Each structure stands twice: as structure tokens, then as C-alpha cells.
Amino acid sequence: MLTGKNAVVTGSTSGIGLAIARGLAEQGANVVINGLGTPEENEGVRAAIEADFDVKVLFSPANMLKPVEIAAMITDAEKALGSVDILVNNAGIQFVSPVEEFPEAKWDAIIAINLTAVFHSTKAAIPGMKQRGWGRIINTASAHALVASPFKSAYVAAKHGIAGFTKTTALELAEYGTTVNAIAPGYVWTPLVEKQVADTAKARGITEEQVKQDVMLKAQPTKKFVTVEEIAAVAVFLCSDGAASITGSTLPVEGGWTAQ
Ligand code: NAD
């Protein structure tokens, strides 16, 4: 379905981004993966996708805190593959703390990686998409783009910002065969969620098991963590011709969380 298309997926050495990169490669797209990690780890992820799906897979070490590196990730991908047809802005970090104790540096990093980086990569990718008259931009937002939880002020602010940025860019690109959508996952069991269990337990004064059952899964009527493969399946659908008229939306994939 995506043979001949080239994709860049930020934050794709782990978790949701990795599953999306694999999902796009499975459909025949060449993929640029990106993330932090050791050269050995990154090469292991890259080589595995290439071997499993017989597509070109490149690695970009761009740090989403650095605008110059983000722009270079897109131009390097265009040079190496010929185009960037699909951009998945997925890299993200989390920090859990009451607002009055929230470290300024953590606030700045969350806004930079989860929101501002999406501006820089999108800005760099748009001219090529407009010129070719086809593009797909998918932003990994969160249920926290639609509703809030206490102690996640920077994350909720950034993800609400993603929903707004998605709408704006969708309008600007609507006549250029290019859709822009956000996916809003509920709790997906990945390293990002695993890491916040202890901090949430501390912030709320409860045990880690209570965090999983009474905070995270309490929010999700299905009482199940969403899987990374389910998110990847939605991303693949959004890249299909059948999704050509879906643009500007933030699609909840959260087990019914925001229906409540
Ligand atoms: P993860 O921690 O498993 O993966 C994050 C990825 O981003 C990794 O590849 C990491 O190397 C990369 N990354 C982090 N900082 C980076 C930086 N400065 N520059 C480049 N890459 C960087 O996390 P995940 O759970 O898969 O989350 C991925 C996205 O999904 C995030 O935007 C997150 O907010 C969103 N999300 C996750 C959940 C969940 O429950 N896991 C729910 C809703 C939304």
C-alpha cells in the first residue's frame, strides 16, 4: 500500500514510534527512524526493520531539543530517499509533579520536545509535500490532548497544543493532497508509562500497583492498556487513500477514556 513512499518517524527507537515505523515498513514504505540511545541499540533497531520488511531504513540522530538538527533530519531524508511523504511526529517525554514544584527545566524540555519540535519538522517537510501534492502528517498526541490529569501540567499543555497545531496545519494543507491528524492514545504500556508509575505513586501517596489499577486503567473503561500495534494500525490507516478526507482531527484510541 505504501510502496514508493518515504516516511520519517521521530522517537521511533522504542514504544509507539517503533511500532509505527514497523507498521509503515510492513506496508512497503522506506523509513527514517530517530531517537536517543546508543549507536549499537539504534543500529539494532534499524537493521531489524530493514531485514523484516525489505525496505530502506535509515537512522537520524536528530535531538528533538535542537531545531537545526530537526530541520536537517528532514532535508537529509529528502536527499537520501528523494522525498518525505509521511511525517510522524511521535517523540515525547513526560514528567509528573505538582505545578508549584514543577522544575522549570522539565517544563521547557517537555514543551520543546512534545510541541515545538513538531513545528520545526512540519515546517521543513511541508514544501516537498505541497510540491508533490501528496502528504501525510501524523502527530502522536494523547488523551491528554483532550482532557487533563493532575500533576502533568507541561505534558497536558503541550498535547493540547498539538491538537491546535494539527487543526491549523490541516487547514493550510487541505488543498494540497496532504492530511494532518493527531492520534490520541490512552495509556499504552511502553517505557514512557513504566517510568511514570513510581513518580505518580509518590505524587499521589499510593502504591505502584494502585497507580496502574486505580489511576491508569481506571481512566480506561476497557480496563486494558492500549497496545502499540493498535496505534500503528491507526497510523497506517491514516496514510491510506481511504483516509484522504480525514484531516485536522485528533483521533482518540483510548479504550473509551474521553467518552466519560
Ligand atoms: P518511549 O519512551 O517508549 O519512546 C520515546 C521515543 O522518543 C524514544 O525513541 C526516545 O529515544 C525518543 N526521544 C525522547 N526524547 C527525544 C529527543 N530529545 N530527541 C529525539 N528522540 C527522543 O515513549 P512512548 O510511550 O512510545 O511515547 C511515544 C509518544 O506517544 C510520545 O509523544 C508520548 O507522549 C505519546 N503517548 C504515549 C502514551 C503511552 O501511554 N505510552 C499515551 C499517549 C501518548
Short mmCIF file of C-alpha atoms and ligand atoms in Angstrom, two decimals:
data_model
loop_
_atom_site.label_atom_id
_atom_site.label_comp_id
_atom_site.label_asym_id
_atom_site.label_seq_id
_atom_site.Cartn_x
_atom_site.Cartn_y
_atom_site.Cartn_z
CA MET A 1 0.00 0.00 0.00
CA LEU A 2 2.86 2.46 0.75
CA THR A 3 5.48 1.15 -1.68
CA GLY A 4 7.42 4.08 -3.10
CA LYS A 5 6.58 6.35 -0.15
CA ASN A 6 9.21 7.60 2.28
CA ALA A 7 8.48 8.21 5.95
CA VAL A 8 10.21 9.93 8.84
CA VAL A 9 9.11 8.80 12.29
CA THR A 10 10.56 10.74 15.23
CA GLY A 11 11.15 8.95 18.53
CA SER A 12 10.98 5.55 16.87
CA THR A 13 13.66 3.51 18.61
CA SER A 14 11.16 2.47 21.28
CA GLY A 15 7.49 2.10 22.13
CA ILE A 16 4.76 3.61 19.92
CA GLY A 17 7.14 5.18 17.38
CA LEU A 18 8.91 1.89 16.79
CA ALA A 19 5.58 0.14 16.21
CA ILE A 20 4.51 2.87 13.76
CA ALA A 21 7.84 2.65 11.90
CA ARG A 22 7.42 -1.12 11.64
CA GLY A 23 3.79 -0.74 10.54
CA LEU A 24 4.73 1.67 7.74
CA ALA A 25 7.65 -0.53 6.65
CA GLU A 26 5.34 -3.54 6.57
CA GLN A 27 3.25 -1.62 4.01
CA GLY A 28 6.35 -1.04 1.86
CA ALA A 29 7.43 2.47 2.92
CA ASN A 30 11.08 3.32 3.37
CA VAL A 31 11.56 4.74 6.85
CA VAL A 32 13.90 7.10 8.66
CA ILE A 33 13.89 6.19 12.31
CA ASN A 34 15.07 8.54 15.05
CA GLY A 35 15.67 8.54 18.76
CA LEU A 36 18.13 8.68 21.56
CA GLY A 37 20.10 5.62 22.56
CA THR A 38 23.49 4.05 21.99
CA PRO A 39 24.75 3.60 18.41
CA GLU A 40 24.55 -0.19 18.91
CA GLU A 41 20.92 -0.04 20.07
CA ASN A 42 19.91 2.27 17.21
CA GLU A 43 21.67 0.13 14.62
CA GLY A 44 20.00 -2.98 16.04
CA VAL A 45 16.54 -1.41 15.64
CA ARG A 46 17.34 -0.08 12.16
CA ALA A 47 18.75 -3.36 10.84
CA ALA A 48 15.85 -5.40 12.24
CA ILE A 49 13.20 -3.32 10.43
CA GLU A 50 15.18 -3.43 7.20
CA ALA A 51 15.61 -7.21 7.42
CA ASP A 52 11.99 -7.89 8.42
CA PHE A 53 10.33 -5.83 5.68
CA ASP A 54 12.90 -5.48 2.87
CA VAL A 55 12.67 -1.66 2.69
CA LYS A 56 15.33 1.02 3.13
CA VAL A 57 15.67 2.08 6.76
CA LEU A 58 17.92 4.97 7.80
CA PHE A 59 18.66 6.33 11.26
CA SER A 60 18.66 10.04 12.14
CA PRO A 61 20.28 11.04 15.45
CA ALA A 62 18.45 14.41 15.47
CA ASN A 63 17.74 15.59 19.00
CA MET A 64 14.20 16.98 19.18
CA LEU A 65 15.50 19.70 21.53
CA LYS A 66 17.56 21.15 18.65
CA PRO A 67 15.75 22.95 15.80
CA VAL A 68 18.75 22.85 13.46
CA GLU A 69 19.06 19.07 13.84
CA ILE A 70 15.31 18.62 13.29
CA ALA A 71 15.37 20.57 10.02
CA ALA A 72 18.49 18.65 8.92
CA MET A 73 16.68 15.34 9.64
CA ILE A 74 14.06 16.26 7.03
CA THR A 75 16.47 17.65 4.39
CA ASP A 76 18.85 14.69 4.84
CA ALA A 77 15.92 12.27 4.41
CA GLU A 78 14.83 14.10 1.24
CA LYS A 79 18.36 13.89 -0.14
CA ALA A 80 18.83 10.22 0.75
CA LEU A 81 15.39 8.90 -0.25
CA GLY A 82 14.13 11.53 -2.72
CA SER A 83 11.18 12.76 -0.64
CA VAL A 84 9.48 12.81 2.73
CA ASP A 85 5.87 11.81 2.01
CA ILE A 86 4.90 10.77 5.52
CA LEU A 87 5.98 12.56 8.69
CA VAL A 88 5.11 11.05 12.04
CA ASN A 89 5.88 13.41 14.91
CA ASN A 90 5.99 10.99 17.77
CA ALA A 91 8.94 11.75 20.09
CA GLY A 92 7.76 12.71 23.53
CA ILE A 93 8.71 12.78 27.17
CA GLN A 94 6.75 13.04 30.40
CA PHE A 95 7.33 14.44 33.89
CA VAL A 96 4.94 14.16 36.81
CA SER A 97 4.89 16.79 39.57
CA PRO A 98 2.54 19.34 41.18
CA VAL A 99 2.74 22.69 39.33
CA GLU A 100 4.25 24.56 42.29
CA GLU A 101 7.16 22.10 42.41
CA PHE A 102 7.50 21.58 38.64
CA PRO A 103 11.16 22.15 37.66
CA GLU A 104 11.48 24.92 35.02
CA ALA A 105 13.95 22.85 33.00
CA LYS A 106 11.47 19.95 32.79
CA TRP A 107 8.71 22.30 31.65
CA ASP A 108 10.98 23.72 28.93
CA ALA A 109 12.11 20.27 27.74
CA ILE A 110 8.56 18.91 27.53
CA ILE A 111 7.31 21.92 25.57
CA ALA A 112 10.38 21.75 23.30
CA ILE A 113 10.23 18.02 22.51
CA ASN A 114 6.47 17.39 22.64
CA LEU A 115 5.33 20.59 20.91
CA THR A 116 7.98 22.88 19.40
CA ALA A 117 9.84 20.05 17.64
CA VAL A 118 6.61 19.25 15.79
CA PHE A 119 6.56 22.82 14.42
CA HIS A 120 10.16 22.55 13.19
CA SER A 121 9.80 19.16 11.45
CA THR A 122 6.44 20.06 9.93
CA LYS A 123 7.78 23.39 8.66
CA ALA A 124 10.68 21.59 6.96
CA ALA A 125 8.52 18.83 5.44
CA ILE A 126 5.68 20.99 4.07
CA PRO A 127 7.36 22.46 0.93
CA GLY A 128 8.05 19.00 -0.54
CA MET A 129 4.56 17.72 0.27
CA LYS A 130 2.95 20.80 -1.28
CA GLN A 131 5.10 20.50 -4.37
CA ARG A 132 4.22 16.82 -4.87
CA GLY A 133 0.55 17.31 -3.94
CA TRP A 134 0.55 14.39 -1.52
CA GLY A 135 1.48 14.06 2.11
CA ARG A 136 0.52 12.59 5.43
CA ILE A 137 1.47 14.18 8.74
CA ILE A 138 0.55 12.29 11.87
CA ASN A 139 1.20 13.72 15.32
CA THR A 140 1.19 11.46 18.34
CA ALA A 141 -0.88 13.47 20.78
CA SER A 142 -2.54 11.79 23.76
CA ALA A 143 -5.87 11.51 25.53
CA HIS A 144 -4.21 14.38 27.40
CA ALA A 145 -4.76 16.49 24.26
CA LEU A 146 -8.49 16.28 25.06
CA VAL A 147 -8.70 16.00 28.85
CA ALA A 148 -6.34 16.70 31.76
CA SER A 149 -4.95 14.82 34.74
CA PRO A 150 -3.35 16.46 37.76
CA PHE A 151 0.46 16.67 38.04
CA LYS A 152 1.05 16.59 34.26
CA SER A 153 0.79 20.32 33.51
CA ALA A 154 3.55 20.59 30.91
CA TYR A 155 2.52 17.41 29.11
CA VAL A 156 -1.17 18.33 29.02
CA ALA A 157 -0.34 21.85 27.80
CA ALA A 158 1.94 20.50 25.06
CA LYS A 159 -0.54 17.86 23.90
CA HIS A 160 -3.44 20.33 23.82
CA GLY A 161 -1.08 22.48 21.74
CA ILE A 162 -0.58 19.56 19.36
CA ALA A 163 -4.34 19.30 18.80
CA GLY A 164 -4.42 23.00 17.86
CA PHE A 165 -1.33 22.82 15.66
CA THR A 166 -2.81 19.77 13.91
CA LYS A 167 -6.00 21.69 13.08
CA THR A 168 -4.11 24.75 11.83
CA THR A 169 -1.72 22.86 9.57
CA ALA A 170 -4.58 20.69 8.27
CA LEU A 171 -6.35 23.85 7.10
CA GLU A 172 -3.21 25.22 5.47
CA LEU A 173 -2.55 21.96 3.58
CA ALA A 174 -6.12 20.94 2.78
CA GLU A 175 -5.88 21.84 -0.90
CA TYR A 176 -2.51 20.15 -1.39
CA GLY A 177 -3.48 16.47 -1.06
CA THR A 178 -1.92 16.47 2.37
CA THR A 179 -3.70 15.49 5.56
CA VAL A 180 -2.63 16.30 9.10
CA ASN A 181 -4.07 14.34 12.00
CA ALA A 182 -3.22 13.51 15.56
CA ILE A 183 -3.66 10.19 17.31
CA ALA A 184 -4.68 10.44 20.95
CA PRO A 185 -3.67 7.25 22.73
CA GLY A 186 -4.78 6.42 26.23
CA TYR A 187 -2.33 4.52 28.42
CA VAL A 188 -0.10 2.32 26.28
CA TRP A 189 2.35 0.07 28.10
CA THR A 190 5.73 1.45 26.93
CA PRO A 191 8.93 2.56 28.69
CA LEU A 192 7.44 6.09 28.97
CA VAL A 193 4.49 4.82 31.04
CA GLU A 194 6.55 2.33 33.01
CA LYS A 195 8.83 5.19 34.13
CA GLN A 196 5.99 7.38 35.42
CA VAL A 197 4.44 4.72 37.67
CA ALA A 198 6.87 5.37 40.54
CA ASP A 199 6.60 9.18 40.28
CA THR A 200 2.81 9.09 40.16
CA ALA A 201 2.78 6.81 43.21
CA LYS A 202 4.90 9.39 45.05
CA ALA A 203 2.85 12.40 43.89
CA ARG A 204 -0.42 10.74 44.91
CA GLY A 205 0.86 8.88 48.01
CA ILE A 206 -0.27 5.45 46.77
CA THR A 207 1.42 2.19 45.74
CA GLU A 208 2.67 1.46 42.23
CA GLU A 209 0.04 -1.26 41.75
CA GLN A 210 -2.64 1.26 42.77
CA VAL A 211 -1.27 3.65 40.14
CA LYS A 212 -1.73 1.01 37.43
CA GLN A 213 -5.17 -0.16 38.52
CA ASP A 214 -6.75 2.88 40.20
CA VAL A 215 -5.25 5.75 38.16
CA MET A 216 -4.22 4.50 34.73
CA LEU A 217 -6.69 1.70 33.99
CA LYS A 218 -9.42 3.48 35.96
CA ALA A 219 -9.37 6.07 33.19
CA GLN A 220 -9.90 3.40 30.52
CA PRO A 221 -13.29 1.68 30.54
CA THR A 222 -11.80 -1.29 28.65
CA LYS A 223 -9.55 -1.85 31.73
CA LYS A 224 -6.73 -2.70 29.35
CA PHE A 225 -3.60 -0.89 28.26
CA VAL A 226 -3.78 0.08 24.57
CA THR A 227 -1.17 -1.84 22.54
CA VAL A 228 1.49 -0.23 20.36
CA GLU A 229 0.24 -2.35 17.44
CA GLU A 230 -3.23 -0.79 17.76
CA ILE A 231 -1.71 2.69 17.47
CA ALA A 232 0.39 1.62 14.48
CA ALA A 233 -2.72 0.24 12.74
CA VAL A 234 -4.43 3.65 13.05
CA ALA A 235 -1.33 5.40 11.69
CA VAL A 236 -1.22 3.04 8.70
CA PHE A 237 -4.93 3.69 8.06
CA LEU A 238 -4.37 7.47 8.16
CA CYS A 239 -1.74 7.04 5.42
CA SER A 240 -4.15 5.14 3.17
CA ASP A 241 -6.20 6.59 0.32
CA GLY A 242 -9.33 5.69 2.30
CA ALA A 243 -8.36 8.31 4.89
CA ALA A 244 -7.86 11.13 2.35
CA SER A 245 -10.80 13.13 3.75
CA ILE A 246 -9.82 12.80 7.40
CA THR A 247 -7.81 15.89 8.29
CA GLY A 248 -7.43 18.15 11.28
CA SER A 249 -8.76 15.51 13.63
CA THR A 250 -7.42 14.20 16.91
CA LEU A 251 -8.48 10.55 16.95
CA PRO A 252 -8.92 9.02 20.39
CA VAL A 253 -7.51 5.48 20.75
CA GLU A 254 -8.00 5.24 24.47
CA GLY A 255 -10.39 2.44 25.38
CA GLY A 256 -13.28 4.88 25.87
CA TRP A 257 -11.47 7.21 28.31
CA THR A 258 -12.70 10.51 26.85
CA ALA A 259 -16.26 9.23 26.31
CA GLN A 260 -16.86 9.50 30.07
P1 NAD B 1 9.02 5.82 24.73
O1 NAD B 1 9.72 6.44 25.89
O2 NAD B 1 8.88 4.34 24.63
O3 NAD B 1 9.68 6.33 23.36
C1 NAD B 1 10.03 7.67 23.18
C2 NAD B 1 10.90 7.78 21.96
O4 NAD B 1 11.24 9.15 21.81
C3 NAD B 1 12.20 7.00 22.05
O5 NAD B 1 12.55 6.52 20.78
C4 NAD B 1 13.20 8.08 22.50
O6 NAD B 1 14.54 7.78 22.13
C5 NAD B 1 12.65 9.26 21.74
N1 NAD B 1 13.07 10.55 22.28
C6 NAD B 1 12.91 11.03 23.53
N2 NAD B 1 13.47 12.24 23.64
C7 NAD B 1 13.99 12.53 22.42
C8 NAD B 1 14.71 13.63 21.88
N3 NAD B 1 15.05 14.69 22.63
N4 NAD B 1 15.08 13.58 20.57
C9 NAD B 1 14.79 12.51 19.81
N5 NAD B 1 14.11 11.44 20.25
C10 NAD B 1 13.73 11.47 21.55
O7 NAD B 1 7.60 6.53 24.71
P2 NAD B 1 6.16 6.13 24.09
O8 NAD B 1 5.28 5.76 25.23
O9 NAD B 1 6.29 5.22 22.95
O10 NAD B 1 5.69 7.58 23.62
C11 NAD B 1 5.73 8.00 22.29
C12 NAD B 1 4.75 9.13 22.09
O11 NAD B 1 3.45 8.70 22.45
C13 NAD B 1 5.03 10.37 22.95
O12 NAD B 1 4.77 11.54 22.22
C14 NAD B 1 4.03 10.23 24.09
O13 NAD B 1 3.69 11.46 24.67
C15 NAD B 1 2.86 9.61 23.34
N6 NAD B 1 1.90 8.92 24.19
C16 NAD B 1 2.26 7.82 24.91
C17 NAD B 1 1.30 7.19 25.68
C18 NAD B 1 1.61 5.97 26.50
O14 NAD B 1 0.75 5.58 27.29
N7 NAD B 1 2.77 5.35 26.34
C19 NAD B 1 0.00 7.69 25.74
C20 NAD B 1 -0.32 8.82 24.99
C21 NAD B 1 0.65 9.42 24.21
#
